[in-house]
CSV table of C-alpha atoms and ligand atoms in Angstrom, one decimal:
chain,number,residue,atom,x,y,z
F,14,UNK,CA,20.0,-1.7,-10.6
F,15,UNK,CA,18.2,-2.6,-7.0
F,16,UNK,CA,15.0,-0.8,-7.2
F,17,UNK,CA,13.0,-0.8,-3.3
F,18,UNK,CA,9.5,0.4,-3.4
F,19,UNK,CA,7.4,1.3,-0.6
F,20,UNK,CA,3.7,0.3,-1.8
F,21,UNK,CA,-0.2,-0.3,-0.8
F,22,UNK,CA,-2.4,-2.2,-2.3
F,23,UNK,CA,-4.1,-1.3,-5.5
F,24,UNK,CA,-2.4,2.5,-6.2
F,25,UNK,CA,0.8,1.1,-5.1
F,26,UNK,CA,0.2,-2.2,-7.7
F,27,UNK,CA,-0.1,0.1,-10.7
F,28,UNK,CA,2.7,2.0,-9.8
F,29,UNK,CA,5.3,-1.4,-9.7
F,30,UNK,CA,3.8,-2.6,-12.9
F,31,UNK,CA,5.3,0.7,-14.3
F,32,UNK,CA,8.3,0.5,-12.6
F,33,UNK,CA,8.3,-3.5,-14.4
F,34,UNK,CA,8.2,-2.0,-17.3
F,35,UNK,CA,10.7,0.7,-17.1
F,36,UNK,CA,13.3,-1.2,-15.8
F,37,UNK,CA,12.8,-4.4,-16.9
F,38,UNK,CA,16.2,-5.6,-16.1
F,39,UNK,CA,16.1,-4.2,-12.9
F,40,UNK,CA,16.1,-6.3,-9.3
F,41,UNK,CA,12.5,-4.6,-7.9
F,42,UNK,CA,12.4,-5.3,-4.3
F,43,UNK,CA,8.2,-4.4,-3.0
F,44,UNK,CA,8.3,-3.6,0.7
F,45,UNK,CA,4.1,-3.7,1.6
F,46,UNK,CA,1.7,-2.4,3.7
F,47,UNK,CA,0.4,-5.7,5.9
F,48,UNK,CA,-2.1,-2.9,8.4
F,49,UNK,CA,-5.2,-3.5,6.3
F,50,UNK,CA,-4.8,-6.9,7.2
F,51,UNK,CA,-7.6,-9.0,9.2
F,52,UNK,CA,-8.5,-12.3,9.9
F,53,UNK,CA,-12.1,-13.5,8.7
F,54,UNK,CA,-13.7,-16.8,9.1
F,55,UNK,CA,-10.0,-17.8,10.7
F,56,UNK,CA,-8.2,-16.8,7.2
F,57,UNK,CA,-5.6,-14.2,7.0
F,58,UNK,CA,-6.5,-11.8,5.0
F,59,UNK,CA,-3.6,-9.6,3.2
F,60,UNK,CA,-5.6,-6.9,0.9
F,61,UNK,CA,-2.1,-5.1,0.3
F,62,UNK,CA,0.2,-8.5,-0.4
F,63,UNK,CA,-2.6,-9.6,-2.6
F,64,UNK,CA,-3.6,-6.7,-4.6
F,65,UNK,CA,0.3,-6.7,-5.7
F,66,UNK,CA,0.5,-10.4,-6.2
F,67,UNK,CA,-2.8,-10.6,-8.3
F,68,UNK,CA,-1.4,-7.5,-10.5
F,69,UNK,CA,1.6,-8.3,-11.1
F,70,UNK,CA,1.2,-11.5,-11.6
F,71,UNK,CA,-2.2,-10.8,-14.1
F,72,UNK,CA,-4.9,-12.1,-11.7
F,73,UNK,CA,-6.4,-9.2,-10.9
F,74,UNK,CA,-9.9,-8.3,-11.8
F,75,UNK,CA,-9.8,-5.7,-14.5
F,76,UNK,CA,-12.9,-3.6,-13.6
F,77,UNK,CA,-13.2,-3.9,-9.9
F,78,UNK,CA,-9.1,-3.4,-9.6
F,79,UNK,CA,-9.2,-5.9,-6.7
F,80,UNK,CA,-9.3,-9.4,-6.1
F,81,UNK,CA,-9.2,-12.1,-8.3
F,82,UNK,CA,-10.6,-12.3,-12.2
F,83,UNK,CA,-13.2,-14.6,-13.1
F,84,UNK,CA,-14.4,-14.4,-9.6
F,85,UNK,CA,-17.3,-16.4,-8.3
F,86,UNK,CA,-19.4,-15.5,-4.7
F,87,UNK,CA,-20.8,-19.3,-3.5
F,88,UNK,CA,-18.9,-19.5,-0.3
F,89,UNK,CA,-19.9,-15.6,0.6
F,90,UNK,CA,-23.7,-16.9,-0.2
F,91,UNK,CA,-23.4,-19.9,1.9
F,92,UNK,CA,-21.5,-18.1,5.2
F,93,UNK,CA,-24.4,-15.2,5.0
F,94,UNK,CA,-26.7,-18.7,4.8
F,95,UNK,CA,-25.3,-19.5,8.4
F,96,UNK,CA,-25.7,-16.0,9.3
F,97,UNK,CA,-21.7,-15.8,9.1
F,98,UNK,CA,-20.9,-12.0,9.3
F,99,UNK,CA,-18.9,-9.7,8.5
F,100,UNK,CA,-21.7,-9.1,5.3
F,101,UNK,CA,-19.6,-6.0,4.1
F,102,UNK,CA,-16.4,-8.0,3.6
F,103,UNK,CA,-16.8,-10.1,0.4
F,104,UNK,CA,-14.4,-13.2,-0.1
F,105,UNK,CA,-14.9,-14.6,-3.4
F,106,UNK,CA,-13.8,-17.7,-3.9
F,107,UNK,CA,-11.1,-17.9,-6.0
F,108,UNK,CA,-9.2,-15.6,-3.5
F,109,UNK,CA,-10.2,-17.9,-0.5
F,110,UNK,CA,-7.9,-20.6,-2.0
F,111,UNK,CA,-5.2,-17.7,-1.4
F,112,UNK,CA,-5.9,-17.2,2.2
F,113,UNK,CA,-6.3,-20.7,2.6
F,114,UNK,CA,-3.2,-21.5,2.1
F,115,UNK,CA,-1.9,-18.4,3.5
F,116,UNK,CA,-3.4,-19.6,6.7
F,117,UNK,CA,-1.8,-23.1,6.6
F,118,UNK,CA,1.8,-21.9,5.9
F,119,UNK,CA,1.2,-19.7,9.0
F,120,UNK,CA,-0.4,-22.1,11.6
F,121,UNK,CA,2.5,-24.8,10.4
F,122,UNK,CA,5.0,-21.8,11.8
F,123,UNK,CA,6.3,-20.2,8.3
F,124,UNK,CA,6.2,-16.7,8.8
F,125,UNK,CA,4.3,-14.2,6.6
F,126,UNK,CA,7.8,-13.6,4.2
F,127,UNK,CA,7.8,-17.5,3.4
F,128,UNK,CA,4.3,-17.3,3.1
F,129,UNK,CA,4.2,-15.1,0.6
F,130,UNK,CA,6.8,-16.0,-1.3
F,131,UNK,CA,5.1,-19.5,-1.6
F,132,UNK,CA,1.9,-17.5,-3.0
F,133,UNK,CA,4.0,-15.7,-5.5
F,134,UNK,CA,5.6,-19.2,-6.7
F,135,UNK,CA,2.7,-19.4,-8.8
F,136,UNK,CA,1.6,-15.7,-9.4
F,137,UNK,CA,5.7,-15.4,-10.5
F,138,UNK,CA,5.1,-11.1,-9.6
F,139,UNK,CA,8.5,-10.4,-11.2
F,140,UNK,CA,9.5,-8.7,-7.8
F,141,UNK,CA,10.5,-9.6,-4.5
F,142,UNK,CA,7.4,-8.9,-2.4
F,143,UNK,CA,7.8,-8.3,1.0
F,144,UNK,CA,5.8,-7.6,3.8
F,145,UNK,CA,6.7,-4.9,5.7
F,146,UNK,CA,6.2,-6.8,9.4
F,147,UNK,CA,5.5,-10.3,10.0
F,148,UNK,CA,3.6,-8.9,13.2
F,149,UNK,CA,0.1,-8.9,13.7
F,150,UNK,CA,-0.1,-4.6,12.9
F,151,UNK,CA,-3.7,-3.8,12.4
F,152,UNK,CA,-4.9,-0.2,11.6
F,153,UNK,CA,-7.5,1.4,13.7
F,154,UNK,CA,-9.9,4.0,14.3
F,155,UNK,CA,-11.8,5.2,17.5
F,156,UNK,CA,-14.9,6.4,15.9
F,157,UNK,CA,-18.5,7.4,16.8
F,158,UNK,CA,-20.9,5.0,15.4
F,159,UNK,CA,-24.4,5.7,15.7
F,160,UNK,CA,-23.6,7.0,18.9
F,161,UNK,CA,-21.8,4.9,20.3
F,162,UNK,CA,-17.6,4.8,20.8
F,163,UNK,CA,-16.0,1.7,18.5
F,164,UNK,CA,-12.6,1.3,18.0
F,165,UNK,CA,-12.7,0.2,14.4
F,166,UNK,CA,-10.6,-1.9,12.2
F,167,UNK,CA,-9.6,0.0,9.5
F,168,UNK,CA,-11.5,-2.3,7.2
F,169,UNK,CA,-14.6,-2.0,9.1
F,170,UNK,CA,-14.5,2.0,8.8
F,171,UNK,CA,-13.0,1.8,5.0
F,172,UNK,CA,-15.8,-0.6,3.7
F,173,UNK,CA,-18.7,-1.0,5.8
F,174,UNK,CA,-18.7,2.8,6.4
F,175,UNK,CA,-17.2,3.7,3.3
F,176,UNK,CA,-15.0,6.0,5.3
F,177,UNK,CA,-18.3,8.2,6.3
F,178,UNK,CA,-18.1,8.0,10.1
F,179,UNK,CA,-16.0,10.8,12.2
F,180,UNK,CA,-13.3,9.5,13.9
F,181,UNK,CA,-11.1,11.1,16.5
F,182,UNK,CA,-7.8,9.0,16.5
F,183,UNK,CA,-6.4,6.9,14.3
F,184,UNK,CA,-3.4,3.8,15.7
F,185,UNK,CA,-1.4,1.0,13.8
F,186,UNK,CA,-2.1,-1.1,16.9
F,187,UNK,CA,0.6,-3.3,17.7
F,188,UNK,CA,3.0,-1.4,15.5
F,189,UNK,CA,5.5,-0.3,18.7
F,190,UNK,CA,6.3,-4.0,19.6
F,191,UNK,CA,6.5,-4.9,15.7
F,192,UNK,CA,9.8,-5.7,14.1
F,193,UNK,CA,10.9,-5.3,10.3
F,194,UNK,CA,10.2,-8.6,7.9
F,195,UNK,CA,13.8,-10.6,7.3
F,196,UNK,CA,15.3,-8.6,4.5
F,197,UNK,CA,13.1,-5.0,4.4
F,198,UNK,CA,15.6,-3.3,6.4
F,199,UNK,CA,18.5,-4.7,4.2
F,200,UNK,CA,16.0,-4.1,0.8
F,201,UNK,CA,16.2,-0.7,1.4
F,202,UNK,CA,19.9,-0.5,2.8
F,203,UNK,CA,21.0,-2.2,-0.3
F,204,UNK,CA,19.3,-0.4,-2.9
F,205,UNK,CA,20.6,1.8,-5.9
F,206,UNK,CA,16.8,3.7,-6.0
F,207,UNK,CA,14.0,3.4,-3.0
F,208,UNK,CA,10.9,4.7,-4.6
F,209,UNK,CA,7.5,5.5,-2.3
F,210,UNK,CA,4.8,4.0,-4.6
F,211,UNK,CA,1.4,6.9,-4.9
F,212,UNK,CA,-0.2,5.1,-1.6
F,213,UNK,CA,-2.3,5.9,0.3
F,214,UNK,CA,0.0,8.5,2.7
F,215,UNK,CA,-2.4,7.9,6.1
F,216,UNK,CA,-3.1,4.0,6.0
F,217,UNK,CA,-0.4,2.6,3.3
F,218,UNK,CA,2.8,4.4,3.7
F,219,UNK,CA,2.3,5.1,7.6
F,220,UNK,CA,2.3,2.3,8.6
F,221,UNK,CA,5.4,0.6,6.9
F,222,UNK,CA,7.4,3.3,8.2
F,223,UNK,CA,6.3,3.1,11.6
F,224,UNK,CA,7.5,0.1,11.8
F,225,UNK,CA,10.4,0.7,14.4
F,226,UNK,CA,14.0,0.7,12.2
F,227,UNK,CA,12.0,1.5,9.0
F,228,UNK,CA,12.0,5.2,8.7
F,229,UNK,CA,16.0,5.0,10.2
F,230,UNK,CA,16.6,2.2,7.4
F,231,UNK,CA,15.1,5.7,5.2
F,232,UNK,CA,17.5,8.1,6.8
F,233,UNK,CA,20.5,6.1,6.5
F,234,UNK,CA,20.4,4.4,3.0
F,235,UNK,CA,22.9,5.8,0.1
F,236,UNK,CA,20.1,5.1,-2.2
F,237,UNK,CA,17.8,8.3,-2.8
F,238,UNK,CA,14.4,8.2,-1.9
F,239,UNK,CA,11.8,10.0,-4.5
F,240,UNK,CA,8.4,9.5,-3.6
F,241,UNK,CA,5.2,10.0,-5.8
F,242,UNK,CA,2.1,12.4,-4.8
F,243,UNK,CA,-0.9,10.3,-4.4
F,244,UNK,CA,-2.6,14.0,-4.6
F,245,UNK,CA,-3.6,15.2,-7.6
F,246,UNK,CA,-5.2,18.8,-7.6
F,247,UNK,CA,-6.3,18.6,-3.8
F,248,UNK,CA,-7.5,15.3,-3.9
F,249,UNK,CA,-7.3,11.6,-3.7
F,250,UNK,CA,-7.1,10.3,-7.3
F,251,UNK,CA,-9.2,7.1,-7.0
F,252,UNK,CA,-10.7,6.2,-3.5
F,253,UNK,CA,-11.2,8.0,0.0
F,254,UNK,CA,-7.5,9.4,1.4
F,255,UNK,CA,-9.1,12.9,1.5
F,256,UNK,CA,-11.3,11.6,4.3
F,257,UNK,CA,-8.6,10.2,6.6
F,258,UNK,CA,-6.2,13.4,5.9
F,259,UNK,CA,-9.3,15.6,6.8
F,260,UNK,CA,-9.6,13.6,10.2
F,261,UNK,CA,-6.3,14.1,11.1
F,262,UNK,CA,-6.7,17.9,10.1
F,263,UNK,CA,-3.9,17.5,7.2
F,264,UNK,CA,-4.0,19.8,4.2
F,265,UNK,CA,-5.1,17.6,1.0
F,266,UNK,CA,-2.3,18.6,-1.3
F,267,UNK,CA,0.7,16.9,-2.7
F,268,UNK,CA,2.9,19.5,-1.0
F,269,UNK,CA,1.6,18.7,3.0
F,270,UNK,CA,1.7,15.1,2.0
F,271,UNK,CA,5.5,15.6,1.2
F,272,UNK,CA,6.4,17.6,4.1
F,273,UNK,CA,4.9,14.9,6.6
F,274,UNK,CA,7.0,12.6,5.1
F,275,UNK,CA,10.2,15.2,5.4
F,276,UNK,CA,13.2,16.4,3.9
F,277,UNK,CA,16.3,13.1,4.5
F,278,UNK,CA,18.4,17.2,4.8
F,279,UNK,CA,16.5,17.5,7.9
F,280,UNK,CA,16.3,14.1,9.2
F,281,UNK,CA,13.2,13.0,7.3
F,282,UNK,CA,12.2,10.5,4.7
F,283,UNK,CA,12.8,12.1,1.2
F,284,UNK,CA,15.1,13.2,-1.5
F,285,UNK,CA,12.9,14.1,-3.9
F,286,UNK,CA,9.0,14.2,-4.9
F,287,UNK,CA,6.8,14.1,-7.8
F,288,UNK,CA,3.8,15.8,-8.1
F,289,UNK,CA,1.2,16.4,-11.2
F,290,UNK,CA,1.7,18.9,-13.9
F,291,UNK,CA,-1.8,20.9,-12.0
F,292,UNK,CA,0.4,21.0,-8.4
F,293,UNK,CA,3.7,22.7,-10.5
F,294,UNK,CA,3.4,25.4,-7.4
F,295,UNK,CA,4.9,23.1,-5.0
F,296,UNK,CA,8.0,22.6,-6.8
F,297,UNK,CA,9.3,26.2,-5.1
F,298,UNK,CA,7.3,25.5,-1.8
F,299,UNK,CA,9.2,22.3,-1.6
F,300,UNK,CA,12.8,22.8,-3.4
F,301,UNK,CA,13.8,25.5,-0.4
F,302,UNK,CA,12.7,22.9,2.1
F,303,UNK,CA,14.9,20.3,0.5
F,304,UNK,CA,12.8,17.7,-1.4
F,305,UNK,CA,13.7,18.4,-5.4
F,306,UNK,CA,10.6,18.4,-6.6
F,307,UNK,CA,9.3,18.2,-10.1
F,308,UNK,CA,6.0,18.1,-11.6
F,309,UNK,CA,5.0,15.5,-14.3
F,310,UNK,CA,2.1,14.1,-15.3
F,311,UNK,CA,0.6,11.9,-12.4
F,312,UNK,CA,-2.2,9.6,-13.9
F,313,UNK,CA,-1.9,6.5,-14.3
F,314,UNK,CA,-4.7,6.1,-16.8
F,315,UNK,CA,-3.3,3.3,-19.0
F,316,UNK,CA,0.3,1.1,-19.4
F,317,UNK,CA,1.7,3.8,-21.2
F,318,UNK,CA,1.4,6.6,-18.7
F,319,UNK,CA,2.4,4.4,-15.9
F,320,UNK,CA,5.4,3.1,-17.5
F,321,UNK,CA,6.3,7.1,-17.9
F,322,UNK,CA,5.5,8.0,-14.7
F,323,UNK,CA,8.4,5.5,-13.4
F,324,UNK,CA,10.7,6.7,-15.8
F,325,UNK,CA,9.9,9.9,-14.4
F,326,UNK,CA,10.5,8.7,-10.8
F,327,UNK,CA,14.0,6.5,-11.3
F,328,UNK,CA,15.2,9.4,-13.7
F,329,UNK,CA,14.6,11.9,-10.4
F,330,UNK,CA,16.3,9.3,-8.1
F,331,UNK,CA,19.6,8.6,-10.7
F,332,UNK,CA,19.9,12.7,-11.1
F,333,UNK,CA,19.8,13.0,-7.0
F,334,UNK,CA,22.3,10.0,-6.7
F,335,UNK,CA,24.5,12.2,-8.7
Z,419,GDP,P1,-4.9,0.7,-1.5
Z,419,GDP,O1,-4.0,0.1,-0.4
Z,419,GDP,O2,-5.5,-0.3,-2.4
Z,419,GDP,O3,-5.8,1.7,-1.0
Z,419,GDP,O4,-3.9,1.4,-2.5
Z,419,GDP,P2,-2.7,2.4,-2.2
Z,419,GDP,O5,-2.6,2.9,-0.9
Z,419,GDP,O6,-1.5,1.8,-2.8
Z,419,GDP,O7,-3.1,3.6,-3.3
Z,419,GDP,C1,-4.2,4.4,-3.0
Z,419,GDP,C2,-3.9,5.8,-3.5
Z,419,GDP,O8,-3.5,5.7,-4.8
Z,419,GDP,C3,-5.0,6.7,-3.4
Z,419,GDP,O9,-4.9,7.5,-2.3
Z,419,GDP,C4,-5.0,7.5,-4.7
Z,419,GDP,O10,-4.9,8.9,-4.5
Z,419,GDP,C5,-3.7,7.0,-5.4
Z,419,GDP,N1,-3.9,6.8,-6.8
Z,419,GDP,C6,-4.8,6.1,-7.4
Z,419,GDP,N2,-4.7,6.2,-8.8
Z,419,GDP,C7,-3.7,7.1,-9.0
Z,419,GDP,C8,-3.1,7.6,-10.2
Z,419,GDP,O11,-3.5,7.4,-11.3
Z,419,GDP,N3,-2.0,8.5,-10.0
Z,419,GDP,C9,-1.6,8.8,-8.7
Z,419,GDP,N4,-0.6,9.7,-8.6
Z,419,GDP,N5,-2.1,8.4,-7.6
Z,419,GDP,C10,-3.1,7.5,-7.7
Z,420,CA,CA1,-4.5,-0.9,1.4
């Protein structure tokens, strides 16, 4: 079985682990967000790519969920000693080896694909990971900062400003002249099951299917799409979504995050749709609109319940293939 998931960074992560372990002799195929992406100190920086590689490939940091274990800070202490900014944006050092190399492999000309893949020669994920673009697409926000009109980098408003300043627009910049990685379209023409990981629906998923041919590459596959509700109960289960849907005046609930992705029946992005066992009403809100919908239980609290959870996803997508 050819398994393509659509994925973020540290929701999306958990979510393939499960999928690992459901199907463990299946061919998993991660397509990822690259917008979060920024260069610092002249190093690429791929929170998305990394947050997969480290997790899959058990170098995560258990407690804080990103970056890498065992961390250590000296080169952060040392740049803030030069009065190197950005101070909200720590790079520990471990994970500076990563964009270190990163960097090199793209300044010699190997594109982001090849450079990844090189990463995940030692992580060894267990998937294919992908980015979603090899162009520069950087997620931004024009938002009032004490005062005054900025048009933030997504990480600037996510971490410095902890997603507490208003904003009035919100653009992948540089997503229209952007082009699909080499084999993302063909991931997701060529698979048996396309699952949409429980990202982040504004900043995560958004922006992989903007990519021009993407959300075609959605409409035209004979796989089935089934897509999980990072909503639980009206709300974002671990981190700030609610605060970017309730900028771009979207109802927090796994139902509206569905119907902005849209029924494939009516030339949208999904078969089917998961949401938690406290969301069961949007099984008949969504059903008639033509997303099978079923409501199972959503947290990912531990292996066990992930692993279900992606059971509970491919067994949606193999009943709709039927
Ligand atoms: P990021 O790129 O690191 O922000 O990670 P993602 O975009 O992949 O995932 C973030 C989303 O995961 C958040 O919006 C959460 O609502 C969602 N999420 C986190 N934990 C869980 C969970 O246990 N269950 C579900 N269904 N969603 C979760
Ligand atoms: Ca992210």
């Amino acid at each position: 079985m050819r398994i393509t998931i659509l994925s973020g960074g540290i929701g999306g992560a958990r979510f393939v682990s499960g999928v690992v372990a459901a199907a463990p002799d299946a061919d998993v195929t991660v397509v990822a967000n690259t917008a979060d992406d920024i260069w610092l100190h002249g190093l690429r920086v791929c929170p998305d790519l990394d947050s997969l590689m480290y997790t899959l490939g058990g170098g995560i940091d258990p407690v804080r969920r990103w970056g890498r274990a065992d961390e250590t800070w000296s080169a952060k202490e040392d740049l803030a000693a030069y009065g190197e900014g950005p101070d909200w944006f720590g790079l520990g050092d471990r994970d500076i080896a990563t964009h270190l190399v990163r960097t090199r492999l793209l300044r010699e000309g190997r594109g982001l694909t090849a450079a990844t893949a090189h990463l995940c020669e030692r992580w060894r994920p267990g998937v294919t990971l992908l980015p979603m673009t090899e162009d520069e697409v950087e997620t931004h926000l024009d938002a009032v900062v004490d005062g005054e009109p900025r048009h933030l980098h997504f990480q600037e408003y996510w971490i410095r400003h902890r997603a507490g300043v208003p904003f009035t627009a919100l653009s992948y910049d540089g997503v229209e002249s952007s082009t699909p990685a080499p084999g993302v379209a063909e991931a997701i023409a060529g698979a048996d099951v396309v699952l949409v990981a429980p990202s982040n629906p504004v900043v995560s998923i958004g922006p992989i299917v903007a990519v021009p041919g993407l959300a075609d590459a959605l409409r035209s596959t004979s796989a089935p799409v089934v897509g999980v509700s990072p909503i639980i109960g009206g709300g974002a289960v671990r981190g700030m979504a609610d605060q970017l849907m309730t900028g771009l005046g979207r109802e927090i609930s796994a139902a509206a995050v569905a119907e902005t992705y849209g029924s494939r029946r009516d030339g949208g992005l999904l078969d089917g749709w998961l949401v938690d066992v406290q969301d069961a009403d949007a099984v008949d809100r969504l059903s008639p609109a033509g997303v099978a919908t079923r409501s199972v239980p959503l947290f990912m609290d531990d292996d066990a319940t992930t692993r279900q959870l992606a059971d509970d996803a491919i067994a949606l997508a193999r009943e709709l293939r039927r």
